[in-house]
Coordinates of C-alpha atoms in Angstrom, one line a residue:
X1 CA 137.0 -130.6 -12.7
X2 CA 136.2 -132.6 -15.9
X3 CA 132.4 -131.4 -15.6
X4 CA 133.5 -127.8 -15.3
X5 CA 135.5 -127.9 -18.6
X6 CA 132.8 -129.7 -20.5
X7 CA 130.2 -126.7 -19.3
X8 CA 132.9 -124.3 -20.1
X9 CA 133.5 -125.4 -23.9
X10 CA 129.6 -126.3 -24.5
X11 CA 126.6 -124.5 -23.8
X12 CA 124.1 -127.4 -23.5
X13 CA 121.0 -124.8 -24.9
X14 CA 122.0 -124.8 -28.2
X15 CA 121.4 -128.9 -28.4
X16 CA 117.6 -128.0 -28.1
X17 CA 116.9 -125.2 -30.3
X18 CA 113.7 -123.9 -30.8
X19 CA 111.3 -123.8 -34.0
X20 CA 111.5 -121.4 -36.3
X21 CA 108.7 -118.8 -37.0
X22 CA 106.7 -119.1 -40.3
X23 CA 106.2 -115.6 -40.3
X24 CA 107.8 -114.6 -43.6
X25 CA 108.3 -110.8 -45.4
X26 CA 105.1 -109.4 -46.3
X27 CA 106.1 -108.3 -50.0
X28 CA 106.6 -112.1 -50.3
X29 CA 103.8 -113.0 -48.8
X30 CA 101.7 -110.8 -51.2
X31 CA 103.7 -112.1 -54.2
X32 CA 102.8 -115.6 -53.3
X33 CA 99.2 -115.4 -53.0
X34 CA 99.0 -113.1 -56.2
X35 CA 100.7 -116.1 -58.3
X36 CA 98.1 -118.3 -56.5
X37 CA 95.3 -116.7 -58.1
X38 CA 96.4 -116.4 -61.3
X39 CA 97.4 -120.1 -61.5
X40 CA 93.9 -120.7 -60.5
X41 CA 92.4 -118.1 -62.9
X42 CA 94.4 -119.8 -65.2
X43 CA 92.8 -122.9 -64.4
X44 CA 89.3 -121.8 -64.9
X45 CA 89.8 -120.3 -68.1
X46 CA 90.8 -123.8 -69.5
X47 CA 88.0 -125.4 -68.3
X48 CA 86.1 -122.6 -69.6
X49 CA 87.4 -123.0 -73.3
X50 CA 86.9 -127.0 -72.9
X51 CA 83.6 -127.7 -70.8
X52 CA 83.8 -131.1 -72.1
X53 CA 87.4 -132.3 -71.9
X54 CA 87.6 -134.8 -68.6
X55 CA 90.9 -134.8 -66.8
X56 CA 93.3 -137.7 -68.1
X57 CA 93.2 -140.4 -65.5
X58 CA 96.2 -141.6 -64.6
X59 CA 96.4 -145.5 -65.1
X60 CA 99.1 -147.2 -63.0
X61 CA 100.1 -150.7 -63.6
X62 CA 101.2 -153.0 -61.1
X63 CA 104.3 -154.3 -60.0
X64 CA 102.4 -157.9 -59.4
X65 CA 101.9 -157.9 -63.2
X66 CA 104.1 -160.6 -65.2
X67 CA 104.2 -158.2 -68.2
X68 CA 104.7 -154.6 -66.9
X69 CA 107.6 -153.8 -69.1
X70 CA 105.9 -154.7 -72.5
X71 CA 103.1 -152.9 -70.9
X72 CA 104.8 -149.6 -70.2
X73 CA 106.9 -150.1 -73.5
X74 CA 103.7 -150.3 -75.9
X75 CA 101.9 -147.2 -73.8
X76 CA 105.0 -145.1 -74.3
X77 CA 104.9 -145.8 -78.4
X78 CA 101.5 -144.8 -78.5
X79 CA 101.7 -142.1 -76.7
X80 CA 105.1 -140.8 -79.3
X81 CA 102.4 -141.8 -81.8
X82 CA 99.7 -139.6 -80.4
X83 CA 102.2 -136.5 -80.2
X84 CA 103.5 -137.2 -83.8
X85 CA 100.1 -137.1 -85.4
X86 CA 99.1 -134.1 -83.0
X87 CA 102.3 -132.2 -84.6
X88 CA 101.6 -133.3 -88.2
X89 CA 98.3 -132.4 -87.9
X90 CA 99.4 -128.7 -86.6
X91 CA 101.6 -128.4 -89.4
X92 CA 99.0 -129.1 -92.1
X93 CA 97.0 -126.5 -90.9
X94 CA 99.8 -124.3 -90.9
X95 CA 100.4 -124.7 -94.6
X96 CA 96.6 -124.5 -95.0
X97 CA 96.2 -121.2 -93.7
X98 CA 99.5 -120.2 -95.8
X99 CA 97.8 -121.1 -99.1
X100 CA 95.0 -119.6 -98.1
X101 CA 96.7 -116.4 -98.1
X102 CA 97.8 -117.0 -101.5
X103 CA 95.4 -117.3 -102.9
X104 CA 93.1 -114.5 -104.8
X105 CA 89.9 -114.9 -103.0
X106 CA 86.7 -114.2 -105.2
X107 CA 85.4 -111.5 -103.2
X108 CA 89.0 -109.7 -104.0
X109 CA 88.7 -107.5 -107.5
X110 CA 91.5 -109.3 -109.5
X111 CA 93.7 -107.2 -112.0
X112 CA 93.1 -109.2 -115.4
X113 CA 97.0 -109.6 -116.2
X114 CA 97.2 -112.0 -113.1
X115 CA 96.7 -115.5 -113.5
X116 CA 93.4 -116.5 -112.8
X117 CA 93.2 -120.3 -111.6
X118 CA 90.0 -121.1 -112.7
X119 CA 90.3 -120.1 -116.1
X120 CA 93.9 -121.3 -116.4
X121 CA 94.8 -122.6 -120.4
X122 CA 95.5 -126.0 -118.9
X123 CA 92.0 -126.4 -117.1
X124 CA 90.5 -124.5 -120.5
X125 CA 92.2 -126.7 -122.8
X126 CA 90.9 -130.2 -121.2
X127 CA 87.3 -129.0 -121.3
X128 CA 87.4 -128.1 -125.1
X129 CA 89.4 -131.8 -125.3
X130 CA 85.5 -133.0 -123.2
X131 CA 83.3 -131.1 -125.8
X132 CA 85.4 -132.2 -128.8
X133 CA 85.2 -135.7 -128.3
X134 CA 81.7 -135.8 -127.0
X135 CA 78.6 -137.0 -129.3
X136 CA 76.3 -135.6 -126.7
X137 CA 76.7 -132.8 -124.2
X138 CA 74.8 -133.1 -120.7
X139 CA 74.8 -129.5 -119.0
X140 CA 74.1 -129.8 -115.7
X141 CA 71.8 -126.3 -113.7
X142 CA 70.7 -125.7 -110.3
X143 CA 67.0 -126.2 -110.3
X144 CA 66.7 -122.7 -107.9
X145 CA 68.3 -120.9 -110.7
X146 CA 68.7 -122.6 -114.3
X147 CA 68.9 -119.6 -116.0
X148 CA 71.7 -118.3 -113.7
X149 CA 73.7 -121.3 -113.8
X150 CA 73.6 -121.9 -117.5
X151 CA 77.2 -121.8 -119.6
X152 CA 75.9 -119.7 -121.9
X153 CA 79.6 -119.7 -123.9
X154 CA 79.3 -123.3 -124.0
X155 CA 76.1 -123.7 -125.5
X156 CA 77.4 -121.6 -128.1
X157 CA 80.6 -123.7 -129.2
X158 CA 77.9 -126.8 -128.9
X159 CA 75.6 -124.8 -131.3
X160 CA 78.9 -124.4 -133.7
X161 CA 79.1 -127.8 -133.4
X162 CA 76.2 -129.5 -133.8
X163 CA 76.0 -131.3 -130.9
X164 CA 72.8 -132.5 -128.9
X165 CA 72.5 -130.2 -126.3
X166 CA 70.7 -131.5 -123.0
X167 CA 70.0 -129.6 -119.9
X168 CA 69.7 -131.5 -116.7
X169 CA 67.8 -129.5 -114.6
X170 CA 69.5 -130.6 -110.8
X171 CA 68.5 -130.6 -107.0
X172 CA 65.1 -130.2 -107.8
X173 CA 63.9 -131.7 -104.6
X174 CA 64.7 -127.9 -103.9
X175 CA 61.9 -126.5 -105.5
X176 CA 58.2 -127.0 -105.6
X177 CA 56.8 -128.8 -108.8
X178 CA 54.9 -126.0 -110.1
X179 CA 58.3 -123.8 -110.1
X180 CA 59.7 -126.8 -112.1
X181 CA 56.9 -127.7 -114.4
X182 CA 57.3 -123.4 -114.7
X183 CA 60.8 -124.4 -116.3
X184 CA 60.8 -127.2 -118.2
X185 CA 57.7 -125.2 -120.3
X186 CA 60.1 -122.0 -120.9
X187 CA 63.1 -123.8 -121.7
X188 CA 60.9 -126.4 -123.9
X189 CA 58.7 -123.5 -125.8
X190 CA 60.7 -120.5 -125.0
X191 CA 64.3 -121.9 -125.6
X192 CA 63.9 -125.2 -127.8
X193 CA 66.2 -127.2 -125.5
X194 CA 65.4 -130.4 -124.1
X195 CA 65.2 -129.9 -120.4
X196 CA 65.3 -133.4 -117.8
X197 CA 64.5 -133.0 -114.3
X198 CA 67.0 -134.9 -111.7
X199 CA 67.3 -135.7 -108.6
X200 CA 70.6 -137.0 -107.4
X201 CA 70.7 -139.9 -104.9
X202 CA 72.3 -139.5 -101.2
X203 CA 74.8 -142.3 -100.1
X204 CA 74.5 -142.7 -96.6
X205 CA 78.0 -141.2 -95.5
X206 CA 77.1 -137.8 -97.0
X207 CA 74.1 -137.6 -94.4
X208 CA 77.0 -136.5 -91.8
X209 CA 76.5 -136.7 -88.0
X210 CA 72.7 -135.5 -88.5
X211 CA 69.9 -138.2 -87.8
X212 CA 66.9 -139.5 -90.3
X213 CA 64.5 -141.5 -90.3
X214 CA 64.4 -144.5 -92.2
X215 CA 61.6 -142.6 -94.5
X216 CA 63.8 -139.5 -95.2
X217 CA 67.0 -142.0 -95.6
X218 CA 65.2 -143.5 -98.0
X219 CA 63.5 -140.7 -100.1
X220 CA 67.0 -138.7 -100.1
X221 CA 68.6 -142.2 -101.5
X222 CA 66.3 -142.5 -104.2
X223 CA 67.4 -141.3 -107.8
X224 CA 64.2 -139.2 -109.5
X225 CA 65.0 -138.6 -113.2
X226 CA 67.6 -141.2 -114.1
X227 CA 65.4 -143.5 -116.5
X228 CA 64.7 -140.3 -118.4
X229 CA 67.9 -139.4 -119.2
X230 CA 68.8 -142.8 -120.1
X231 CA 66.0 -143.0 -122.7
X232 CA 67.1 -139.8 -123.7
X233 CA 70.6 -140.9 -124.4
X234 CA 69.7 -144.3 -126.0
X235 CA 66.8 -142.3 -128.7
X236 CA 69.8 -140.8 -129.6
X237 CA 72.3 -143.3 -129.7
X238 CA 70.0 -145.4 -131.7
X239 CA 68.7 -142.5 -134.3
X240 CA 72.4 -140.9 -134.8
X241 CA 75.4 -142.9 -133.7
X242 CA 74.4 -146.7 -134.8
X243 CA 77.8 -147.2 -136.7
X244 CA 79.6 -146.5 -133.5
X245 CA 80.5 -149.0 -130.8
X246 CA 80.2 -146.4 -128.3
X247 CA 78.9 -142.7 -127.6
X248 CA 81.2 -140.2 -125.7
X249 CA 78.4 -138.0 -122.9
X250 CA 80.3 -135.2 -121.9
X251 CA 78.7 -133.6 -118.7
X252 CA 79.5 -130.1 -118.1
X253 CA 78.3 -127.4 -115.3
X254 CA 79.4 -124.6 -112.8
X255 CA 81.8 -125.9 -109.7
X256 CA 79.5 -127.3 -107.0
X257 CA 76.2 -127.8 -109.4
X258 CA 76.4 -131.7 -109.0
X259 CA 78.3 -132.9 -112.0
X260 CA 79.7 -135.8 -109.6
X261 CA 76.3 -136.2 -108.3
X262 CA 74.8 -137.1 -111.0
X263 CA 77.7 -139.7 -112.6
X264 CA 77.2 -141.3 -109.6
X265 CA 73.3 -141.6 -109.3
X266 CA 73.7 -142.7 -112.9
X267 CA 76.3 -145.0 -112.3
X268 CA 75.3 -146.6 -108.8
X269 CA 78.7 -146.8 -107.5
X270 CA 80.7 -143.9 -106.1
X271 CA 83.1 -143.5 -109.3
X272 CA 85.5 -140.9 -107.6
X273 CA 85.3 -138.1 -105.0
X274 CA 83.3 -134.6 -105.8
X275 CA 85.5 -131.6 -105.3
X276 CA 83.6 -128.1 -105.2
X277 CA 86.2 -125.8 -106.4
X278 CA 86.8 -124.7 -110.0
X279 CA 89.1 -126.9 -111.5
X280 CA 90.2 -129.1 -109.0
X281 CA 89.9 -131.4 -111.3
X282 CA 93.1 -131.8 -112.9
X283 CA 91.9 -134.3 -115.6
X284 CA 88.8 -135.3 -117.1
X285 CA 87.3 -138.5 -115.2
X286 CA 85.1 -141.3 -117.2
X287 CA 82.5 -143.4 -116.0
X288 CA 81.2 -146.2 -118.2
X289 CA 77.5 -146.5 -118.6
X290 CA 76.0 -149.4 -119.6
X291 CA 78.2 -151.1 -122.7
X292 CA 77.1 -148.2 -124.9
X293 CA 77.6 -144.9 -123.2
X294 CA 80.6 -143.3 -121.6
X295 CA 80.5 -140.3 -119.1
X296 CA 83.0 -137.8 -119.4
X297 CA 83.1 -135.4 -116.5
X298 CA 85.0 -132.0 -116.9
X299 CA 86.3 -129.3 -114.2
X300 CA 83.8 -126.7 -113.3
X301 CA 85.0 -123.5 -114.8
X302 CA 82.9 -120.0 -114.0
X303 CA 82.9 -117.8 -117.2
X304 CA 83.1 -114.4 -116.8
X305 CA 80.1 -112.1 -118.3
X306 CA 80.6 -108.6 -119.3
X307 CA 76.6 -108.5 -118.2
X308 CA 77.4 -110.2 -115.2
X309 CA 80.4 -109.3 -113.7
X310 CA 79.4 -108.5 -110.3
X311 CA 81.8 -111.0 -108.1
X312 CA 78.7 -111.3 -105.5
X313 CA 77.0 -113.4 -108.2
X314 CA 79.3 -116.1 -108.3
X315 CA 78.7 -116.3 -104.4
X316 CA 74.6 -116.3 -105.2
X317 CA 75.2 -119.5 -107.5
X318 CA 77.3 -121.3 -105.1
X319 CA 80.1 -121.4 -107.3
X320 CA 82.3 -119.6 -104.6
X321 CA 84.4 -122.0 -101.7
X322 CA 83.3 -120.0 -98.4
X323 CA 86.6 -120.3 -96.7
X324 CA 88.6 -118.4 -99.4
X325 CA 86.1 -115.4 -98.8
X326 CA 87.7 -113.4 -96.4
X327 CA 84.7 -110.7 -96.4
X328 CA 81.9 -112.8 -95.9
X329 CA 79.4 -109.7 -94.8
X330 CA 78.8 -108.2 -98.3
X331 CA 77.0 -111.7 -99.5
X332 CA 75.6 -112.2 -96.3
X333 CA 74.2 -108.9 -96.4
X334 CA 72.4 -109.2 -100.0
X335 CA 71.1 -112.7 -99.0
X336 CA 69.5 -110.9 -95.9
X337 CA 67.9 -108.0 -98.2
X338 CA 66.4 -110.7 -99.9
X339 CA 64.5 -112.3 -96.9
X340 CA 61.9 -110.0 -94.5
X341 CA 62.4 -109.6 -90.8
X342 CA 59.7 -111.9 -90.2
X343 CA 61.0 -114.9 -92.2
X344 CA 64.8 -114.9 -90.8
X345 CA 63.4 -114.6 -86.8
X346 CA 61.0 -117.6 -87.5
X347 CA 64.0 -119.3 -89.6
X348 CA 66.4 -119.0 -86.7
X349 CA 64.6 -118.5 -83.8
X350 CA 65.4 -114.7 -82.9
X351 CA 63.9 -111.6 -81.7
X352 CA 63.1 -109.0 -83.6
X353 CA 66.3 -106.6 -85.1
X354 CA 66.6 -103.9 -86.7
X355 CA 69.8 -104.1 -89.0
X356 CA 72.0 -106.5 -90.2
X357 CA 74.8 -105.8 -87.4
X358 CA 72.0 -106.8 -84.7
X359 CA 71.2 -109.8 -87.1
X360 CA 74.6 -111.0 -86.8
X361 CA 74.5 -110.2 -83.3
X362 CA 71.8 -112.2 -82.1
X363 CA 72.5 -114.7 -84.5
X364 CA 76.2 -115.8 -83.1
X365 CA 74.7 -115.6 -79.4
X366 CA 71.9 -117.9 -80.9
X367 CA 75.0 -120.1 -82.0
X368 CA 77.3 -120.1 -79.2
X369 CA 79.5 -118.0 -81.2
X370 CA 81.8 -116.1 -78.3
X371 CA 84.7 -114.2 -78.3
X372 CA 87.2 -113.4 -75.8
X373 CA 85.2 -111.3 -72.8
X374 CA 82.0 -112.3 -74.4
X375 CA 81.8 -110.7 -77.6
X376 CA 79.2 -112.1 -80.4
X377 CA 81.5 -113.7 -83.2
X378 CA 79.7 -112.0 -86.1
X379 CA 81.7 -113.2 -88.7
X380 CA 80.7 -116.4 -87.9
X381 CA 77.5 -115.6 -87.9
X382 CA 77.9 -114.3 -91.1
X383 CA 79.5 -117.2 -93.1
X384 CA 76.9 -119.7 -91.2
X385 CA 74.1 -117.6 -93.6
X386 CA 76.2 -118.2 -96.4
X387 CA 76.4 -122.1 -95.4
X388 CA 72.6 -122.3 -95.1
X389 CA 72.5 -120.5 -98.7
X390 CA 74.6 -123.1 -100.1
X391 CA 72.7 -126.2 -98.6
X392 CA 69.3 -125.3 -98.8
X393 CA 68.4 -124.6 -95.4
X394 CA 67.6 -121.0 -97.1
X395 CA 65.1 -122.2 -99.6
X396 CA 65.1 -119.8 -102.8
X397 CA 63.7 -120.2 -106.1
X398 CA 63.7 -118.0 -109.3
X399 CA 60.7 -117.5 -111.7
X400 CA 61.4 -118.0 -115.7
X401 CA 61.2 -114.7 -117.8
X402 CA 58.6 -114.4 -120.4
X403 CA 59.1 -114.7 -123.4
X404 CA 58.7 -111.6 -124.6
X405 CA 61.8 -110.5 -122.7
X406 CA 64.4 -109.2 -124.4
X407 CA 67.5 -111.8 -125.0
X408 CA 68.8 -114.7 -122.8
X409 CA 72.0 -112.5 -121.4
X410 CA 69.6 -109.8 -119.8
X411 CA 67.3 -112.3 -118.5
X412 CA 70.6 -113.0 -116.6
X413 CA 71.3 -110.1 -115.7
X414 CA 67.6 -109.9 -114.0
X415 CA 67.8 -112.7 -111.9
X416 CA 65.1 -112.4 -108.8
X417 CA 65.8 -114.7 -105.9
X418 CA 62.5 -115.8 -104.5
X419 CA 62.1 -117.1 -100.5
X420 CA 60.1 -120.0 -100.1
X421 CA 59.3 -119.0 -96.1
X422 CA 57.0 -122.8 -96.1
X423 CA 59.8 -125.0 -97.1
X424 CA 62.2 -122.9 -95.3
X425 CA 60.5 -122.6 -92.0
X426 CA 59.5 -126.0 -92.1
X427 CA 63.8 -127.4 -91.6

């Protein structure tokens, strides 16, 4: 009787019930191996972007180890350390790219009632303090260009002054000695200014992540002019300033000529870090020479020239910071016109094109300069000419009017930039 109630009140199949099916809803199905592949797209695209970057290996520390706490404790500061710098860094660039945008870029046509920071009265004012106080003034020019790099304002007020002039012909390892000897003749005939060849010296941390040899390292370290300019400064010290303890030097020149350069050589220590943008230097800097001679460096200001006022000049001289240029293309454009088909395939390895836009083109897939769905990165391409201009990899020179030419403003204004395809070929 007992056994009939219990079968009665429980049915002994459901004790033992039976898998259930893994057959699901096919919408679901679907939806699950659609997020499948793009997870693993996903996946692919990363390593895609960062070829290099090894997954983080995951280091696990025993229990058996007497210090695991300290252990875990000092691996969890540095890693808040890690993500702190990572999130400082990421706002400095943010700021960065907000100046940027503030700033008037050079290859913008400024209004002239906006403030112009190069030619701002405070920068103005401390370089007529630098010529005032100086006994001799060293103007420091681009040995591709002299005559394009000249201060011609400045040599005026000197002139009004009577103050020995000097130009310091710079970076002339650029050139080839007859273009230089070419130079120091016109500005020693032609103009009546005492021209000094230089080369400045190379400290080993400005050689960057590029290898030399011990020969190059030691022919871009040596200083080629410096005993010159010392004689120079002592002739004069000796015929003109004897009743003074000391004689001011003030050395002037266009942003990124090698004013700094050439303090240093001079000096043999590294006096203070070279900045290449008009007037970042926000006071004048001086660098004692010997027991006699002081150096006074001053902000490179770019004078505007009624003659001269194409902005795509001041990118020609170098005088120009490429990252405020937001079109890069029209500079890159006239320093291709300049160059033959010929010389830019053998100077960076290309086939033959036939405009600039198939320049760029090639030139970025030459570089490894993609975009998203594998689109050449011209721009890129572009300011990389501009970067060559600006180092020397391009190698240009400029040929000195006669002297029958007219005046020294419209030899200026006729400025030919020369390719040297030997020297340039041959980096």
């Amino acid at each position: 009787m007992a056994k009939f109630c219990l079968t009665k009140f429980f049915n002994t199949n459901n004790f033992f019930l039976e898998k259930p099916s893994k057959r699901i809803a096919a919408k679901r199905r679907y939806k699950i191996i659609k997020k499948v592949a793009q997870h693993n797209k996903k996946l692919r695209r990363k390593e895609k972007k960062n070829p290099t970057k090894k997954k983080q290996q995951i280091i696990s520390v025993p229990n058996s180890c007497p210090f695991k706490e300290s252990i875990l404790a000092e691996a969890a500061r540095i890693k808040k350390i890690k993500e702190e710098e990572i999130l400082r860094k990421k706002e400095e660039r943010k700021l960065e790219r907000q100046m940027q945008r503030e700033i008037a870029t050079p290859m913008e046509v400024v209004p002239t009632e906006e403030k112009k920071s190069n030619n701002s009265k405070s920068i103005l004012k401390k370089f007529q303090e630098v010529i005032d106080e100086a006994d001799m003034v060293l103007e420091i020019v681009d040995a591709r260009d002299p005559l394009g790099t000249r201060c011609l304002e400045v040599e005026e007020t000197i002139s009004q002054k009577n103050k020995q002039l000097i130009i310091v012909i710079n970076k002339t390892d650029l050139v080839s000695p007859e273009n230089l000897s070419k130079w120091l003749k016109y500005f020693k005939k032609s103009l009546r200014i005492e021209a000094v060849p230089f080369k400045s010296s190379i400290k080993p941390k400005q050689f960057g992540k590029k290898k030399f040899s011990d020969e190059e390292i030691t022919r871009n370290s040596t200083c080629i002019g410096a005993e010159s300019l010392l004689d120079i400064v002592d002739k004069y010290y000796n015929k003109a300033c004897k009743n003074k303890i000391s004689i001011q030097v003030g050395v002037i020149g266009l942003p990124n000529i090698g004013k700094s350069s050439v303090i240093d050589s001079l000096n043999q220590i590294m006096a203070y870090h070279s900045e290449n943008t008009a007037g970042d230097k926000k006071s004048k800097l001086i660098a004692q020479l010997r027991s006699k001679v002081n150096l006074v460096d001053s902000a490179g200001i770019v004078f505007e020239n009624q003659e001269d006022s194409d902005l795509l000049s001041n990118v020609l001289k170098s005088t120009v910071k490429i990252e405020t240029i937001k079109d890069p293309f029209g500079p890159a454009c006239a320093i291709l016109e300049k160059m033959s088909t010929q010389q830019l395939m053998e100077l960076y390895d290309i086939t033959e094109f036939a405009n600039s836009e198939e320049f760029f083109k090639k030139k970025a897939h030459r570089m490894g300069k993609l975009k998203k769905k594998g689109l050449p990165d011209v721009e890129a391409a572009a300011r990389s000419v501009l970067i060559d201009w600006y180092t020397g990899k391009i190698r240009y020179y400029t040929i000195p009017p006669s002297a029958v030419k007219k005046s020294t403003n419209e030899c200026i204004g006729l400025t030919e930039y020369h390719i040297d395809l030997k020297t340039t070929a041959s980096l």
